[in-house]
Coordinates of C-alpha atoms (C1' of nucleotides) in Angstrom, one line a residue:
Chain K
X1 CA 0.0 0.0 0.0
X2 CA 1.4 3.3 -1.1
X3 CA 1.5 6.3 1.3
X4 CA -0.7 9.2 0.5
X5 CA 0.9 11.8 -1.7
X6 CA 0.6 15.6 -1.5
X7 CA -1.7 15.3 -4.4
X8 CA -4.1 13.0 -2.5
X9 CA -4.0 15.3 0.4
X10 CA -4.9 18.4 -1.6
X11 CA -7.6 16.9 -3.8
X12 CA -10.4 17.5 -1.4
X13 CA -13.9 17.0 -2.9
X14 CA -15.5 19.1 -0.2
X15 CA -13.5 22.2 -1.2
X16 CA -14.3 21.8 -4.9
X17 CA -17.9 21.0 -4.3
X18 CA -18.2 24.2 -2.3
X19 CA -16.7 26.1 -5.3
X20 CA -18.8 24.2 -7.8
X21 CA -21.9 26.4 -7.7
X22 CA -22.4 29.6 -9.7
X23 CA -24.1 31.7 -6.9
X24 CA -21.5 30.6 -4.4
X25 CA -18.7 31.6 -6.8
X26 CA -20.4 34.9 -7.4
X27 CA -20.6 35.6 -3.7
X28 CA -17.0 34.5 -3.2
X29 CA -15.8 36.8 -6.1
X30 CA -17.8 39.7 -4.6
X31 CA -16.2 39.3 -1.2
X32 CA -12.8 38.7 -2.7
X33 CA -12.9 41.9 -4.8
X34 CA -14.1 43.9 -1.9
X35 CA -10.9 43.0 -0.1
X36 CA -12.7 43.4 3.3
X37 CA -15.1 41.5 5.4
X38 CA -18.7 41.8 4.1
X39 CA -21.9 41.3 5.9
X40 CA -24.5 38.8 4.6
X41 CA -27.0 41.5 3.6
X42 CA -24.4 43.4 1.7
X43 CA -23.1 40.6 -0.3
X44 CA -26.6 39.3 -0.9
X45 CA -27.0 42.1 -3.5
X46 CA -24.5 40.3 -5.7
X47 CA -27.0 37.6 -6.8
X48 CA -30.7 37.6 -7.0
X49 CA -31.6 34.8 -4.6
X50 CA -33.3 34.9 -1.2
X51 CA -31.2 36.2 1.7
X52 CA -31.6 32.8 3.4
X53 CA -30.0 31.2 0.4
X54 CA -27.0 33.6 0.6
X55 CA -26.7 32.9 4.3
X56 CA -26.5 29.2 3.6
X57 CA -24.0 29.6 0.8
X58 CA -21.7 31.7 2.9
X59 CA -21.9 29.2 5.7
X60 CA -21.0 26.5 3.3
X61 CA -18.0 28.4 2.0
X62 CA -16.9 29.0 5.6
X63 CA -17.3 25.3 6.3
X64 CA -15.1 24.5 3.3
X65 CA -12.4 26.8 4.7
X66 CA -12.8 29.4 1.9
X67 CA -14.2 32.1 4.1
X68 CA -13.7 33.3 7.7
X69 CA -16.6 34.4 9.7
X70 CA -16.7 37.1 12.4
X71 CA -19.8 38.2 14.3
X72 CA -20.1 41.7 15.6
X73 CA -23.4 42.3 17.3
X74 CA -26.2 41.3 15.0
X75 CA -24.0 41.6 11.9
X76 CA -22.2 38.6 10.5
X77 CA -19.2 39.3 8.3
X78 CA -17.4 36.9 6.0
X79 CA -14.0 37.5 4.6
X80 CA -11.9 35.5 2.1
X81 CA -9.1 33.4 3.5
X82 CA -6.8 34.6 0.8
X83 CA -3.5 33.1 2.1
X84 CA -4.9 29.6 2.8
X85 CA -6.9 29.4 -0.5
X86 CA -4.0 30.6 -2.6
X87 CA -1.6 28.2 -0.8
X88 CA -3.9 25.3 -1.4
X89 CA -4.2 26.2 -5.1
X90 CA -0.5 26.6 -5.5
X91 CA 0.2 23.4 -3.6
X92 CA -2.1 21.6 -6.0
X93 CA -0.4 23.1 -9.0
X94 CA 3.0 22.1 -7.7
X95 CA 1.8 18.6 -6.9
X96 CA 0.5 18.3 -10.4
X97 CA 3.8 19.5 -11.9
X98 CA 5.5 17.0 -9.7
X99 CA 3.5 14.2 -11.4
X100 CA 4.0 15.5 -14.9
X101 CA 6.2 13.3 -17.0
X102 CA 9.5 14.4 -18.4
X103 CA 10.9 14.9 -15.0
X104 CA 10.1 11.2 -14.7
X105 CA 9.9 9.6 -11.4
X106 CA 8.3 6.6 -12.9
X107 CA 4.6 6.5 -12.6
X108 CA 3.0 3.2 -11.9
X109 CA 3.9 -0.2 -13.3
X110 CA 3.3 -0.5 -17.0
X111 CA 0.8 -3.3 -16.3
X112 CA -2.0 -1.0 -15.4
X113 CA -2.9 1.1 -12.4
X114 CA -2.8 -1.8 -10.0
X115 CA 0.2 -0.4 -8.4
X116 CA -0.4 3.3 -8.2
X117 CA -3.9 3.7 -6.9
Chain S
X1 CA -20.7 48.4 -14.9
X2 CA -17.4 47.0 -14.0
X3 CA -15.4 44.9 -16.5
X4 CA -14.8 41.3 -15.7
X5 CA -11.7 40.7 -13.7
X6 CA -9.2 37.8 -14.0
X7 CA -10.8 36.4 -10.9
X8 CA -14.3 36.2 -12.6
X9 CA -12.7 34.6 -15.6
X10 CA -11.0 31.9 -13.6
X11 CA -13.8 31.1 -11.2
X12 CA -15.5 28.6 -13.4
X13 CA -18.2 26.6 -11.7
X14 CA -18.0 23.8 -14.3
X15 CA -14.4 23.1 -13.5
X16 CA -14.9 22.9 -9.8
X17 CA -18.1 20.9 -10.1
X18 CA -16.1 18.4 -12.2
X19 CA -13.6 18.2 -9.4
X20 CA -16.2 18.0 -6.6
X21 CA -16.8 14.3 -6.6
X22 CA -14.8 11.8 -4.7
X23 CA -14.6 9.1 -7.4
X24 CA -13.7 11.6 -10.1
X25 CA -10.9 12.9 -7.9
X26 CA -9.7 9.4 -7.3
X27 CA -9.6 8.8 -11.0
X28 CA -7.8 12.0 -11.6
X29 CA -5.2 11.4 -8.9
X30 CA -4.7 7.9 -10.4
X31 CA -4.0 9.2 -13.9
X32 CA -2.0 12.1 -12.6
X33 CA 0.3 9.8 -10.5
X34 CA 0.7 7.4 -13.4
X35 CA 2.2 10.3 -15.4
X36 CA 1.0 8.8 -18.7
X37 CA -2.2 8.3 -20.6
X38 CA -4.4 5.6 -19.0
X39 CA -7.1 3.5 -20.6
X40 CA -10.6 3.5 -19.1
X41 CA -10.3 -0.1 -18.0
X42 CA -7.0 0.4 -16.3
X43 CA -8.0 3.3 -14.3
X44 CA -11.3 1.7 -13.4
X45 CA -9.5 -0.4 -10.9
X46 CA -8.9 2.7 -8.8
X47 CA -12.4 2.8 -7.5
X48 CA -15.0 0.2 -7.1
X49 CA -17.8 1.4 -9.3
X50 CA -19.1 0.1 -12.6
X51 CA -17.0 0.6 -15.7
X52 CA -19.7 2.6 -17.2
X53 CA -19.6 5.1 -14.3
X54 CA -15.8 5.4 -14.8
X55 CA -16.3 6.1 -18.5
X56 CA -18.8 8.8 -17.7
X57 CA -16.6 10.4 -15.0
X58 CA -13.6 10.5 -17.3
X59 CA -15.7 12.0 -20.1
X60 CA -16.9 14.6 -17.6
X61 CA -13.3 15.5 -16.6
X62 CA -12.3 15.8 -20.2
X63 CA -15.3 18.1 -20.9
X64 CA -14.2 20.2 -18.0
X65 CA -10.7 20.5 -19.6
X66 CA -9.0 18.5 -16.9
X67 CA -8.1 15.5 -19.0
X68 CA -7.2 15.0 -22.7
X69 CA -8.6 12.1 -24.6
X70 CA -6.9 10.0 -27.3
X71 CA -8.4 7.0 -29.0
X72 CA -6.2 4.3 -30.4
X73 CA -8.2 1.5 -31.9
X74 CA -10.7 0.3 -29.4
X75 CA -8.7 1.7 -26.5
X76 CA -9.5 5.1 -25.1
X77 CA -6.8 6.8 -23.1
X78 CA -7.1 9.8 -20.9
X79 CA -4.2 11.9 -19.7
X80 CA -4.0 14.9 -17.3
X81 CA -3.6 18.3 -18.9
X82 CA -0.9 19.2 -16.3
X83 CA 0.1 22.5 -17.8
X84 CA -3.4 23.9 -18.3
X85 CA -4.6 22.8 -14.9
X86 CA -1.6 24.1 -13.0
X87 CA -1.8 27.4 -14.9
X88 CA -5.4 27.8 -14.0
X89 CA -4.8 27.1 -10.4
X90 CA -1.8 29.4 -10.2
X91 CA -3.7 32.1 -12.0
X92 CA -6.5 31.8 -9.5
X93 CA -4.0 32.0 -6.6
X94 CA -2.5 35.1 -8.2
X95 CA -5.9 36.7 -8.7
X96 CA -6.8 36.1 -5.1
X97 CA -3.5 37.6 -3.9
X98 CA -4.2 40.6 -6.1
X99 CA -7.5 41.2 -4.3
X100 CA -6.0 40.7 -0.9
X101 CA -6.0 43.8 1.3
X102 CA -2.8 45.4 2.5
X103 CA -1.6 46.0 -1.0
X104 CA -4.8 48.0 -1.1
X105 CA -6.3 48.9 -4.4
X106 CA -9.5 49.9 -2.7
X107 CA -12.2 47.3 -2.8
X108 CA -15.6 48.6 -3.4
X109 CA -17.4 51.5 -1.9
X110 CA -17.8 51.4 1.8
X111 CA -21.6 51.6 1.4
X112 CA -21.9 47.9 0.6
X113 CA -21.2 45.7 -2.4
X114 CA -23.4 47.7 -4.8
X115 CA -20.4 49.0 -6.6
X116 CA -18.2 45.9 -6.9
X117 CA -20.4 43.0 -7.9
Chain Y
dT1 C1' -17.6 -13.2 -41.0
dG2 C1' -18.1 -14.1 -36.4
dC3 C1' -16.4 -13.5 -31.8
dG4 C1' -14.3 -11.2 -28.0
dT5 C1' -12.6 -6.9 -26.2
dA6 C1' -13.2 -2.0 -24.9
dC7 C1' -15.8 1.1 -24.1
dT8 C1' -20.5 4.2 -24.5
dT9 C1' -25.3 5.2 -24.0
dG10 C1' -30.3 4.7 -22.4
dC11 C1' -33.0 4.1 -18.6
dG12 C1' -34.8 3.8 -14.0
dT13 C1' -33.7 4.7 -9.1
dC14 C1' -32.1 6.9 -5.2
dA15 C1' -29.6 10.5 -2.7
dT16 C1' -28.1 15.2 -2.7
dT17 C1' -28.7 19.9 -3.1
dG18 C1' -30.3 24.6 -4.5
dT19 C1' -34.3 27.3 -3.7
dG20 C1' -38.2 30.2 -1.5
dC21 C1' -41.2 30.9 2.2
dA22 C1' -42.2 31.2 6.8
dA23 C1' -41.0 31.0 11.4
dG24 C1' -37.3 31.4 14.8
dT25 C1' -33.2 33.6 17.3
dA26 C1' -30.2 37.3 18.6
dT27 C1' -29.1 42.0 19.1
dT28 C1' -29.7 47.0 18.9
dG29 C1' -32.3 51.4 19.4
dG30 C1' -36.2 54.1 21.0
Chain Q
dC1 C1' -39.9 46.5 27.1
dC2 C1' -41.2 46.6 22.4
dA3 C1' -40.2 46.9 17.7
dA4 C1' -37.0 46.7 14.1
dT5 C1' -32.9 44.8 12.0
dA6 C1' -29.9 41.0 10.6
dC7 C1' -29.5 36.7 10.1
dT8 C1' -30.5 31.4 10.6
dT9 C1' -33.3 27.3 10.4
dG10 C1' -37.2 24.1 9.3
dC11 C1' -39.8 22.5 5.6
dA12 C1' -41.4 21.2 1.1
dC13 C1' -40.3 20.9 -3.7
dA14 C1' -38.0 20.6 -8.0
dA15 C1' -33.7 19.8 -10.4
dT16 C1' -29.5 17.6 -10.7
dG17 C1' -26.4 13.9 -10.5
dA18 C1' -24.3 9.4 -9.3
dC19 C1' -25.1 4.7 -9.9
dG20 C1' -25.9 -0.1 -11.8
dC21 C1' -27.7 -2.9 -15.3
dA22 C1' -28.5 -3.9 -19.9
dA23 C1' -28.1 -3.0 -24.5
dG24 C1' -25.5 -0.8 -28.2
dT25 C1' -21.3 0.6 -30.9
dA26 C1' -16.6 0.2 -32.5
dC27 C1' -12.6 -2.2 -33.4
dG28 C1' -9.2 -6.1 -33.9
dC29 C1' -8.3 -10.8 -34.6
dA30 C1' -8.8 -15.6 -36.0

DNA sequence: TGCGTACTTGCGTCATTGTGCAAGTATTGG
DNA sequence: CCAATACTTGCACAATGACGCAAGTACGCA
């Protein structure tokens, strides 16, 4: 049994699922471009869905580690975890390059994928 | 109306939705670690689902631009588009860093997100 | 030409998820 | 203390998607 590679560690379905919905991406882009923490009501103007839906989307993005939440009184503000997200994406890019052929490190046995997965 | 930023261009729901499923990620990791083009039957041994499911997953990943497909006789081989995928991920990381505060470029109006989204 | 291999596609099923509405909770201001 | 603001949560519903099975297609080989 082969130990888990950086690639396996970074390929998290939950993260991508969180990013795999148009309205969620719109909300994320909105907050990202604001460059500051945004309240739920504020960011809700980005997309034309019910406020409750926005609330759920933002909570989902926070659960996935994409956003940070901070509560101040009755206002809930979400902000992008720029550093973490960027690091994850770059780490993934690096892991992929590390697998790329040319700088061969020999993939799996030629006989099929029996060895490598 | 604000023109579309690199961030908007790179935040593609279709790509993330393709990556947002465990079996698809397993298949992707398998092919990536092999470092070569893998046939459908080969890579099907990675996860315990029907071959038809694997076929559909690989086709979906190809549609999302993650894999390249090449047919040789009756064998269909998929390989990872390392360069494109890594470039997309790094571009996204860069776009995020570009939005990050500190190196302020002034987000949107303080009044809310009316201006920026 | 017929058979086996290597997928792909159609179809039905079941689970998940995105959505709006309505009701609930928490906090602030008068 | 009451009302308004700012969310959150429960619920029902529709749409999507993952899955297995069975049938279909495409290709190579004897």
